[in-house]
PDB file of C-alpha atoms and ligand atoms in Angstrom:
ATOM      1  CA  UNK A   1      52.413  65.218  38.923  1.00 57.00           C
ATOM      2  CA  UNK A   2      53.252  66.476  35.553  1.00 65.00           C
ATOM      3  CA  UNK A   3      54.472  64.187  32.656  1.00 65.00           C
ATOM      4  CA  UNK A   4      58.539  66.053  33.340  1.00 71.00           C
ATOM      5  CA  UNK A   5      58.654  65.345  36.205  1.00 68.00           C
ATOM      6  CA  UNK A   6      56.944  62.072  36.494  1.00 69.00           C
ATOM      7  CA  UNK A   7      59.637  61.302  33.389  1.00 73.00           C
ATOM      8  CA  UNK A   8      62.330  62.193  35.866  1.00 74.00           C
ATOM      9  CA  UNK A   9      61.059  59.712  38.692  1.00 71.00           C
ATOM     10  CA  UNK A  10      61.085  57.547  36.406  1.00 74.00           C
ATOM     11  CA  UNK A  11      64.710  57.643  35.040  1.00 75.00           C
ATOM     12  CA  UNK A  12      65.585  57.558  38.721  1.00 74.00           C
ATOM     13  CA  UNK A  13      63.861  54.775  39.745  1.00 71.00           C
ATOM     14  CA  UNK A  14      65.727  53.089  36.820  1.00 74.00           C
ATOM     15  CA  UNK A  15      68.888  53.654  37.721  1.00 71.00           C
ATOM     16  CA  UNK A  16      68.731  53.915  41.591  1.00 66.00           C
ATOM     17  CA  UNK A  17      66.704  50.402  41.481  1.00 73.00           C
ATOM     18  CA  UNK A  18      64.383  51.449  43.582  1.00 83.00           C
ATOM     19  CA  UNK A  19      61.481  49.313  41.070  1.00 89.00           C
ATOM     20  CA  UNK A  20      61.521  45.787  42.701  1.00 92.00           C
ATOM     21  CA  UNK A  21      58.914  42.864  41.571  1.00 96.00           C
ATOM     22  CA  UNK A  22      56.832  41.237  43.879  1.00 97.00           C
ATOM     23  CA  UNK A  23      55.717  37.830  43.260  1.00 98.00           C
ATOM     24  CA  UNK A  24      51.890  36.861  43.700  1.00 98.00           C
ATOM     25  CA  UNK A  25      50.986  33.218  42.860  1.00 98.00           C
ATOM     26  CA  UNK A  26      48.097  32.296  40.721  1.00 98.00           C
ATOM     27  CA  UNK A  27      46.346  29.013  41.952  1.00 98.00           C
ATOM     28  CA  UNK A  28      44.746  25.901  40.334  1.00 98.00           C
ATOM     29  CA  UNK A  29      40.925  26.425  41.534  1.00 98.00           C
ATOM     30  CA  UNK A  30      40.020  22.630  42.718  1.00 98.00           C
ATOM     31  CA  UNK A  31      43.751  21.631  43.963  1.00 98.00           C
ATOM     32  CA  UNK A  32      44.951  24.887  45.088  1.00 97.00           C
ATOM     33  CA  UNK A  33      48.629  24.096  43.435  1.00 96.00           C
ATOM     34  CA  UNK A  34      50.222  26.963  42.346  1.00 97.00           C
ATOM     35  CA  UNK A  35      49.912  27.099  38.352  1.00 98.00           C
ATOM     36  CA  UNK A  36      52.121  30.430  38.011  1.00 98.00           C
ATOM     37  CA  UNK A  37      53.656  33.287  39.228  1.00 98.00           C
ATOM     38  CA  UNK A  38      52.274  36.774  38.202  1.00 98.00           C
ATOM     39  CA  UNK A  39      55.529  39.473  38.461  1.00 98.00           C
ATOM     40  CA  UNK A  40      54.039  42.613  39.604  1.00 96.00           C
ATOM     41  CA  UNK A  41      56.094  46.219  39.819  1.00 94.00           C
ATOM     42  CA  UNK A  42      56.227  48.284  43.002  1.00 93.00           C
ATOM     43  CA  UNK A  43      58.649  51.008  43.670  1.00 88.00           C
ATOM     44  CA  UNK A  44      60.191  51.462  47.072  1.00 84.00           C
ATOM     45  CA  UNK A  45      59.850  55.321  48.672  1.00 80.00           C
ATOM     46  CA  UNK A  46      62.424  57.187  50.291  1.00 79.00           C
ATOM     47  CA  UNK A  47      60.110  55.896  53.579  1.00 84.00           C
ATOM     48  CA  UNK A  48      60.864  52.224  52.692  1.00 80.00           C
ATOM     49  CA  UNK A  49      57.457  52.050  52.160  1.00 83.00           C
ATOM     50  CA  UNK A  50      56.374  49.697  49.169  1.00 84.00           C
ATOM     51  CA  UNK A  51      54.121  50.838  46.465  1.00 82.00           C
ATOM     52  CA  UNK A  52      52.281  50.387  43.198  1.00 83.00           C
ATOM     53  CA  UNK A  53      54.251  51.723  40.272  1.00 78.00           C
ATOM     54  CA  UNK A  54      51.365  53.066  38.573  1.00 74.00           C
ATOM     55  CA  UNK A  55      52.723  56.869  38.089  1.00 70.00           C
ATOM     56  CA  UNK A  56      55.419  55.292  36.805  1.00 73.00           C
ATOM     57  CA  UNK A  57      53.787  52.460  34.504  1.00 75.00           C
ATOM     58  CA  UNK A  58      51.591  55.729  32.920  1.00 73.00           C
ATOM     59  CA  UNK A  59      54.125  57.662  32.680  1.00 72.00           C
ATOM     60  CA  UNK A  60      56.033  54.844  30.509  1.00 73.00           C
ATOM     61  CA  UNK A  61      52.923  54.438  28.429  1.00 68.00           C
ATOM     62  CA  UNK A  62      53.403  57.645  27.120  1.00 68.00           C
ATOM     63  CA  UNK A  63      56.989  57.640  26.371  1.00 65.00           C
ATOM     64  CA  UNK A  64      60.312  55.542  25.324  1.00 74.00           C
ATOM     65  CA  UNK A  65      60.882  54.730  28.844  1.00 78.00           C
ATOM     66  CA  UNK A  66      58.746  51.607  28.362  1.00 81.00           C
ATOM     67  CA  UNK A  67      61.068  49.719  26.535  1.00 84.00           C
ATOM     68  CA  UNK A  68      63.199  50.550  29.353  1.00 85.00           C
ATOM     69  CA  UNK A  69      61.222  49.706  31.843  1.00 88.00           C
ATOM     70  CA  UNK A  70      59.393  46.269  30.370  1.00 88.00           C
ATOM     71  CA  UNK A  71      63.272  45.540  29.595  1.00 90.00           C
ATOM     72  CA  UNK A  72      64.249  46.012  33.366  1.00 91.00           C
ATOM     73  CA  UNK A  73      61.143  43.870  34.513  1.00 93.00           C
ATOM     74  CA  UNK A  74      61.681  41.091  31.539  1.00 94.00           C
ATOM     75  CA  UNK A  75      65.133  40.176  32.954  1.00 94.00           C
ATOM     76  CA  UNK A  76      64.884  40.535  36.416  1.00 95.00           C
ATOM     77  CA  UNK A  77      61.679  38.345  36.637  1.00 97.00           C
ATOM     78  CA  UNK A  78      62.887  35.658  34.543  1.00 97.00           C
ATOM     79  CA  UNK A  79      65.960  35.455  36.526  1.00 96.00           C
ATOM     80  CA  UNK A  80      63.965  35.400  39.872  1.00 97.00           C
ATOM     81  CA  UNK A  81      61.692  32.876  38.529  1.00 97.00           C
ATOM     82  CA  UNK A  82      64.148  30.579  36.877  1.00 95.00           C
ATOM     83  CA  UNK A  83      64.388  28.242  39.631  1.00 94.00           C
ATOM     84  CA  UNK A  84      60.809  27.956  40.118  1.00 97.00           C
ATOM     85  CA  UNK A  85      58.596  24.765  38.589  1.00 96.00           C
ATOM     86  CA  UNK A  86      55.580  27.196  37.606  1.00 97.00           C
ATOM     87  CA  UNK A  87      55.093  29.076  34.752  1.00 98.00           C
ATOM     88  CA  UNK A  88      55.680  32.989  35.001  1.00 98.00           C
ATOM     89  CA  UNK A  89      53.215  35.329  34.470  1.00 98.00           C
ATOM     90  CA  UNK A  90      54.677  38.880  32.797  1.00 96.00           C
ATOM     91  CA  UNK A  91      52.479  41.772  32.214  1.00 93.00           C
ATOM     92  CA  UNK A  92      53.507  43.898  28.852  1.00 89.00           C
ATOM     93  CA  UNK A  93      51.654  46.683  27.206  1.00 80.00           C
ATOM     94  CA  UNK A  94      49.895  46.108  23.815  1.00 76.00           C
ATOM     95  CA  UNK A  95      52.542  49.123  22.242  1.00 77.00           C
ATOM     96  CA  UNK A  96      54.991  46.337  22.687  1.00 79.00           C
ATOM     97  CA  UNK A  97      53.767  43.203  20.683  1.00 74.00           C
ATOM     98  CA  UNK A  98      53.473  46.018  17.423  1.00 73.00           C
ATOM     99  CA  UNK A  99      57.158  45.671  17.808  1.00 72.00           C
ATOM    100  CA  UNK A 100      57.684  43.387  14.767  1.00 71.00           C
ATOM    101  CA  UNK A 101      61.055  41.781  15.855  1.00 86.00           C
ATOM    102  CA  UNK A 102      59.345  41.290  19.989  1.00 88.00           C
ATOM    103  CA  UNK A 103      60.406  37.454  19.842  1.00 91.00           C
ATOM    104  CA  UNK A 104      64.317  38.056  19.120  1.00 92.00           C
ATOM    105  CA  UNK A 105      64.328  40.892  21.729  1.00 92.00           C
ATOM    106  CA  UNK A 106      62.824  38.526  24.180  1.00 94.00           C
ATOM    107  CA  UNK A 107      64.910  35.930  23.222  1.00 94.00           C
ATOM    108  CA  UNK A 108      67.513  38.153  23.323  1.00 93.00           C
ATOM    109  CA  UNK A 109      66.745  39.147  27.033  1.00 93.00           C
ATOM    110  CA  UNK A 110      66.110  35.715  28.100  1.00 94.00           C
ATOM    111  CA  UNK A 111      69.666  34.814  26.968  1.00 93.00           C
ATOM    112  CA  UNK A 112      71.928  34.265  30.647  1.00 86.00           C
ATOM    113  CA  UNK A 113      68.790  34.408  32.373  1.00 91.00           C
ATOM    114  CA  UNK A 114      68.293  30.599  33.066  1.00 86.00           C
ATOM    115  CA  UNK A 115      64.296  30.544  32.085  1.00 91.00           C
ATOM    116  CA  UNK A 116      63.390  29.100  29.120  1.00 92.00           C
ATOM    117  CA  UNK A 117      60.821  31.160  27.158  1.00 96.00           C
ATOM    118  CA  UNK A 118      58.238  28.714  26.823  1.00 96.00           C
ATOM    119  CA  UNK A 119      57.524  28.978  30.489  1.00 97.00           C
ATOM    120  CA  UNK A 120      56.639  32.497  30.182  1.00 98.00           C
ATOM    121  CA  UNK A 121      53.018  34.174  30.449  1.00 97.00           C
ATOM    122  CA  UNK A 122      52.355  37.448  28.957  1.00 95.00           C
ATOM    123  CA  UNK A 123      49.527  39.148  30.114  1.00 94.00           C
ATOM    124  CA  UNK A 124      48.146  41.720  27.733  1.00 88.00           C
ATOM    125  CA  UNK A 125      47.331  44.665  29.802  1.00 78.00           C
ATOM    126  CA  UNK A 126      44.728  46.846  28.200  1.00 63.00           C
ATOM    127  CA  UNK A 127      45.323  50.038  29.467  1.00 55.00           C
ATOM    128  CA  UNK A 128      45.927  51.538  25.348  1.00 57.00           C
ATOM    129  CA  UNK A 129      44.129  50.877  22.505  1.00 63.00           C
ATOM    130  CA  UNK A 130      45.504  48.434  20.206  1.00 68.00           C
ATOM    131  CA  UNK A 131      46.821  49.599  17.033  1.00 69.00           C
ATOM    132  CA  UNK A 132      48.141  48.387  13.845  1.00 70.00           C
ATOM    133  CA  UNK A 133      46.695  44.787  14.187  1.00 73.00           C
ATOM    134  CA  UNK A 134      48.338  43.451  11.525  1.00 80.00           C
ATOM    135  CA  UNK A 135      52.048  43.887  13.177  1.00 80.00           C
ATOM    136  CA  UNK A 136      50.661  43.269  16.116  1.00 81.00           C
ATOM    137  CA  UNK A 137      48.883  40.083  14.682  1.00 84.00           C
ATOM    138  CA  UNK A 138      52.471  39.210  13.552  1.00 86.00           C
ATOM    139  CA  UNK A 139      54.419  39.431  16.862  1.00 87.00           C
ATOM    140  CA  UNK A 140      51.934  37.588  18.943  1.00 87.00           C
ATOM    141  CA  UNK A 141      51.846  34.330  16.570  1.00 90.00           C
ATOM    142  CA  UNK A 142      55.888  34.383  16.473  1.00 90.00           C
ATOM    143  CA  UNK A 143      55.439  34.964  20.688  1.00 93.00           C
ATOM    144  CA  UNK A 144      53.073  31.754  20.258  1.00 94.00           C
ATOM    145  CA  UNK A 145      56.010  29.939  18.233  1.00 94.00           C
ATOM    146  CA  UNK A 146      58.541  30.562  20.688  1.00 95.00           C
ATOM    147  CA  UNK A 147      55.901  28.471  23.404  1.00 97.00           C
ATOM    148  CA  UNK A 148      54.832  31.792  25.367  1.00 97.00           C
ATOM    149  CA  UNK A 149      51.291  31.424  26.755  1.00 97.00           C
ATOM    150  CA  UNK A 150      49.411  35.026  26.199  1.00 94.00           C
ATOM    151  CA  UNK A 151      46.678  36.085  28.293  1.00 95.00           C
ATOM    152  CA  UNK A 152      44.119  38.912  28.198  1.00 92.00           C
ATOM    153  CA  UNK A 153      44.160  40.810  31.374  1.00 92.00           C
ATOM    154  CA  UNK A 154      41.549  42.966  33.393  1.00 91.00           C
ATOM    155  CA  UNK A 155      39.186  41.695  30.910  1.00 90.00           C
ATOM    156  CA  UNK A 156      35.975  42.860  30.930  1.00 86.00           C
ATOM    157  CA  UNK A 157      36.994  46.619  31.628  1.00 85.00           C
ATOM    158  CA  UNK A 158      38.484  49.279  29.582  1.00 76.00           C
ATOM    159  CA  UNK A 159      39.751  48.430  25.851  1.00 69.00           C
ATOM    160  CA  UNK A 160      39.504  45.058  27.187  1.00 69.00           C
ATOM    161  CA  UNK A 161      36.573  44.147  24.783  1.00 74.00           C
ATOM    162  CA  UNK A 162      35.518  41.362  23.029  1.00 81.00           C
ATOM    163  CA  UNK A 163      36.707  41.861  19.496  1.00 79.00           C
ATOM    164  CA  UNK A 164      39.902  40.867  21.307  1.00 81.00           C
ATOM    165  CA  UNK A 165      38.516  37.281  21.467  1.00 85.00           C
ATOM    166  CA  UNK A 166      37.755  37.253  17.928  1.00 82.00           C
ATOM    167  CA  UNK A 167      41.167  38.603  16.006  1.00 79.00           C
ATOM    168  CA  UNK A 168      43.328  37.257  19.252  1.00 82.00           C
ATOM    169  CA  UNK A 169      44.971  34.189  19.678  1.00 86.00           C
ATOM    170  CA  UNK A 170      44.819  34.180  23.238  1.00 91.00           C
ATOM    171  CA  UNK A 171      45.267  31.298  25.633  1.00 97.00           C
ATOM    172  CA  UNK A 172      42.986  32.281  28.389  1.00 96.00           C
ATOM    173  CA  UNK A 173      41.070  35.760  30.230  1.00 95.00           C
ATOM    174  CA  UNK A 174      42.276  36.853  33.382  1.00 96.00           C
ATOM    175  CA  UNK A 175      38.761  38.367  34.906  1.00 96.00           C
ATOM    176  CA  UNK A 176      38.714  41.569  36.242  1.00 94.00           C
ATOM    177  CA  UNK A 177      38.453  42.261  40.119  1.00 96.00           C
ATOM    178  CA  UNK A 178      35.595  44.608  39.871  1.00 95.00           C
ATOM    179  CA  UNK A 179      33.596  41.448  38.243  1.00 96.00           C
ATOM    180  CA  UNK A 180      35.060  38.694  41.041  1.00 97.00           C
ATOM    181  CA  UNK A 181      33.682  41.585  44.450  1.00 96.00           C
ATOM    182  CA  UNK A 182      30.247  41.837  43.901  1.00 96.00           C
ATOM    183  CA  UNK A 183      29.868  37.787  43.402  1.00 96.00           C
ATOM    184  CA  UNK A 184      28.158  37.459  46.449  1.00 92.00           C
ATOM    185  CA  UNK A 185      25.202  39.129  46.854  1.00 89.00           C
ATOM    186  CA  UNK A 186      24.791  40.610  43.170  1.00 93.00           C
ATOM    187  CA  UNK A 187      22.904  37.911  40.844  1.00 96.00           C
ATOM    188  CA  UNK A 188      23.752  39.767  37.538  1.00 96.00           C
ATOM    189  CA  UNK A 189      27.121  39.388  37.848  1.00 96.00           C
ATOM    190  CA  UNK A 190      26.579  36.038  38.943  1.00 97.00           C
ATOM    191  CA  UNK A 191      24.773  35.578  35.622  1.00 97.00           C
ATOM    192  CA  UNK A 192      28.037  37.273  33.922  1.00 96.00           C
ATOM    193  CA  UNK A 193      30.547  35.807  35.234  1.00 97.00           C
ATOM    194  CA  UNK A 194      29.014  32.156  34.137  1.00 98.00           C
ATOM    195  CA  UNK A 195      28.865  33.095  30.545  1.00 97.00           C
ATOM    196  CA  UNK A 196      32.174  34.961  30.416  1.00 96.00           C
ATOM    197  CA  UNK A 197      34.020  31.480  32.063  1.00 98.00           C
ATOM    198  CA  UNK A 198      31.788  29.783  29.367  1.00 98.00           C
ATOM    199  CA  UNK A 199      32.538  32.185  26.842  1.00 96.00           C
ATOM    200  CA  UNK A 200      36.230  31.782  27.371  1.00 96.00           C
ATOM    201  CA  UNK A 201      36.021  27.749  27.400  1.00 98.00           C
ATOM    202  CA  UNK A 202      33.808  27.596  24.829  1.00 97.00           C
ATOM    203  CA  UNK A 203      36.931  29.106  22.587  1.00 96.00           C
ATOM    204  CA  UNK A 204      39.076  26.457  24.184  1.00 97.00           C
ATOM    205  CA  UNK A 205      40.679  29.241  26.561  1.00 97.00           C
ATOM    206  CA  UNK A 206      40.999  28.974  30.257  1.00 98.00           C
ATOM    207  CA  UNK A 207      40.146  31.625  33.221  1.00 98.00           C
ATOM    208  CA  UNK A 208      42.290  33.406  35.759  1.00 98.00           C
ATOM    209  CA  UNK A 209      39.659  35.369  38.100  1.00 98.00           C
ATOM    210  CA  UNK A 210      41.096  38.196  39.813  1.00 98.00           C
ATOM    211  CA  UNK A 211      41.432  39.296  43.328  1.00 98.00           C
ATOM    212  CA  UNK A 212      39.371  36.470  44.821  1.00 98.00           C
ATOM    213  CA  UNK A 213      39.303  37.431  48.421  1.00 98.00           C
ATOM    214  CA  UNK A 214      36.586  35.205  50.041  1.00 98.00           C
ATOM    215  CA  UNK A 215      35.559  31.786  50.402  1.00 98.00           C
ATOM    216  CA  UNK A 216      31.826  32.713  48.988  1.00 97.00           C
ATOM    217  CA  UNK A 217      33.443  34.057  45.887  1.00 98.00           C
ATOM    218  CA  UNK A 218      35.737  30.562  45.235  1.00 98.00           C
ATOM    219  CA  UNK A 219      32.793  28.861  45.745  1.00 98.00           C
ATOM    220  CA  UNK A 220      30.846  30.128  43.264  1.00 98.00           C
ATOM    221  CA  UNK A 221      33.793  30.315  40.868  1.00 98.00           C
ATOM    222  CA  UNK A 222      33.828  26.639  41.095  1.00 98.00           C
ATOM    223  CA  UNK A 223      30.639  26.050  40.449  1.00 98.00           C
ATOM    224  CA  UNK A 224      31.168  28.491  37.025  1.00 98.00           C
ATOM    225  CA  UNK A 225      34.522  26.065  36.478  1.00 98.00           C
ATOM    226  CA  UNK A 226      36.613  28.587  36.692  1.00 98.00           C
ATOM    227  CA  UNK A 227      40.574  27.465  36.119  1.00 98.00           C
ATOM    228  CA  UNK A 228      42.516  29.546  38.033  1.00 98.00           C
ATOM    229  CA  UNK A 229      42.326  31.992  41.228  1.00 98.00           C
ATOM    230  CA  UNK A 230      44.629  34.508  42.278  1.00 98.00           C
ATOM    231  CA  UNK A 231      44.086  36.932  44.884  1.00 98.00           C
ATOM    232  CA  UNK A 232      44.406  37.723  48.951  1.00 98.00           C
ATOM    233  CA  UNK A 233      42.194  34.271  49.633  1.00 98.00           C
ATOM    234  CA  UNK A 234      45.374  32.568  48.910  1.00 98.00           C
ATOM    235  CA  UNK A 235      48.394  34.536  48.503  1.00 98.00           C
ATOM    236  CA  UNK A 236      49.322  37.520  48.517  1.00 97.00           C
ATOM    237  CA  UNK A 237      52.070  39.110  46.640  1.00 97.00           C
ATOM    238  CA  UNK A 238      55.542  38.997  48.028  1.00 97.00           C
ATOM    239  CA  UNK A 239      59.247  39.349  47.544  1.00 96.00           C
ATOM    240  CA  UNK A 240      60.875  36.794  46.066  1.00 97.00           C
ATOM    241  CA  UNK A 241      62.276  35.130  48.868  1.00 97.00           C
ATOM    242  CA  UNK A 242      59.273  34.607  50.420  1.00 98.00           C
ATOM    243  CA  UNK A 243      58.654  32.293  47.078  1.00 98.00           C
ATOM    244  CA  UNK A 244      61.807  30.465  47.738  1.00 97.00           C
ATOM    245  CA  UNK A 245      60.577  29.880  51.252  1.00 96.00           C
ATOM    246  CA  UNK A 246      57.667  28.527  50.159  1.00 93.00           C
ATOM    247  CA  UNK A 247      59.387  26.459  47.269  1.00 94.00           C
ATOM    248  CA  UNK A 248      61.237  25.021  50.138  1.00 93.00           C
ATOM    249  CA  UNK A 249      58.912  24.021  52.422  1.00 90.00           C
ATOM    250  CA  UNK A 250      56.610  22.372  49.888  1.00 84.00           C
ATOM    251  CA  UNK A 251      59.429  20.089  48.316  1.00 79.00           C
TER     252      UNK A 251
HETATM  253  O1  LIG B   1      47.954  43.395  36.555  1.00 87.54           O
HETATM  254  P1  LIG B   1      46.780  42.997  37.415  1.00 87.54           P
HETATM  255  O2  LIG B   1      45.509  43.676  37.023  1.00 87.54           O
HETATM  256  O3  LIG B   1      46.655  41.508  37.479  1.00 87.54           O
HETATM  257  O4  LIG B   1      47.166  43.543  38.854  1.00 87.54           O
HETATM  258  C1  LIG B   1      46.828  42.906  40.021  1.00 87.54           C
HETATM  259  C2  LIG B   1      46.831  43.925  41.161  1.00 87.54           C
HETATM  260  O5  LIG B   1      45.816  43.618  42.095  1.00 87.54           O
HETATM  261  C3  LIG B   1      48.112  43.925  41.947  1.00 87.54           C
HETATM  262  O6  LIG B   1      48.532  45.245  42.133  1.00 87.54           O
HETATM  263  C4  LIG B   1      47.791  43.253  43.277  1.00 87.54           C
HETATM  264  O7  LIG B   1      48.530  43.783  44.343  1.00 87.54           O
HETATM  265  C5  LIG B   1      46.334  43.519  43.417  1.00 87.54           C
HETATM  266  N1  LIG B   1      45.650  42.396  44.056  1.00 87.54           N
HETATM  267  C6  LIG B   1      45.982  41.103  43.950  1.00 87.54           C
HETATM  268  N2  LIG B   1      45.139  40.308  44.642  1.00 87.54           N
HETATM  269  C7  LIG B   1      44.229  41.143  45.187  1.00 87.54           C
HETATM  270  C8  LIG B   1      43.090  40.921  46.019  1.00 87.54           C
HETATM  271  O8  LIG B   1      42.718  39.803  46.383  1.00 87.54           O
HETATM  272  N3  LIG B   1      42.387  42.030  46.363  1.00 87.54           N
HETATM  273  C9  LIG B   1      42.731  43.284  45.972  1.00 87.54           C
HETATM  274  N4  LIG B   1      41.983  44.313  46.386  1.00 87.54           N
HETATM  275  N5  LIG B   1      43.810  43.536  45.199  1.00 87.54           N
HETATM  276  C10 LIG B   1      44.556  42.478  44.802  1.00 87.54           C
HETATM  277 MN1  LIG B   2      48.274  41.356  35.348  1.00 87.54          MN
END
């Protein structure tokens, strides 16, 4: 698809709302509570098939449209999730926190939407290199005034890289996928994994591994001390009414 016309599905999807969030819960490790909710775009086809909004989420990257579209997903997940006694996890490109005035405008957006802002999660999704650190430096310590938890995401892969841990004042890693499959047969990412959940508490942060799909792989995250688990073991992702079922049903 080329960047026009991946620009024009984009402007559609905007104002046809066919972008939806689903809803995929991230669990305490030993109790299996749910700790938050991770909002996660999908666009719907002409089909009425669901799918990931990654043409879309690149295209964005590129252009204005994310301000747009992280606008669009801002509001509609903190309205979804105000009911909801877990945090909410939000992801947001690294362009946006060199905004300088990102706390107003999220203030600004939360405003109506019934969520207070210190129940909000942003994960930092590394798919851009991080520029201008000083801004950027700027925006996430006001985000960190205002109460919002941030979060590195995918780490381990891409621009995802350790001088991150140094300059950032993160509250905790969510681990890659591609580290979390080959847990159970492959003993050097075994030995990885260890030292990155030591790694992260040794800087007082906490750990989110990704896409945790067997039993074999929570086990061994326990015995690392992992936090946190998200992934198809224990939920999968789903509409927001499915949340309010389950909401329901546990109170
Ligand atoms: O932004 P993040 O990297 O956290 O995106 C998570 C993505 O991974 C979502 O698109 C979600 O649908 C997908 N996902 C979540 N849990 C699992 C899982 O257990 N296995 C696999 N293969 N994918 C998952
Ligand atoms: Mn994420």
């Amino acid at each position: 698809m080329t960047e026009s016309v991946a620009q024009a599905a984009l402007d559609r999807a905007l104002d046809e709302k066919d972008l939806l969030l689903l809803y995929q819960p991230i669990h305490d490790a030993r109790t299996r509570e749910i700790y938050s909710v991770e909002a996660l775009l999908r666009q719907r086809r002409e089909t009425g098939e669901i799918r990931e909004a990654s043409i879309i989420t690149a295209t964005a990257e590129q252009g204005e449209q994310l301000y747009r579209l992280d606008s669009w997903t801002i509001k509609r997940a903190l309205t979804d999730a105000a009911g909801w006694p877990w945090r909410l996890n939000v992801n947001l490109s690294p362009r946006e926190f060199q905004e300088t005035n990102i706390g107003q405008r999220l203030r600004d957006l939360a405003s109506g939407c019934g969520m207070k802002l210190d129940k909000l999660n942003l994960e930092l999704t590394e798919t851009s290199h991080i520029e201008r650190p000083d801004e950027t430096m700027d925006s996430l310590n006001a985000l960190k005034g205002l109460g919002i938890g941030l979060w590195l995401d995918d780490f381990g892969t891409k621009y995802s890289n350790l001088e991150h841990l140094q300059h950032f004042p993160s509250d905790g890693l969510k681990i890659a996928g591609s580290f979390v499959k080959p847990l159970s047969g492959d003993e050097r990412i075994r030995k990885i994994m260890r030292a990155l959940i030591t790694l992260a508490h040794e800087l007082n942060m906490k750990v989110v591994a990704e896409e945790v799909e067997t039993e074999e792989q929570l086990e061994y995250l326990l015995l690392c001390g992992c936090d946190y688990i998200q992934g198809f073991l224990w939920s999968r992702p789903m509409e927001k009414e499915k949340i309010d079922a389950l909401l329901r049903q546990s109170s």
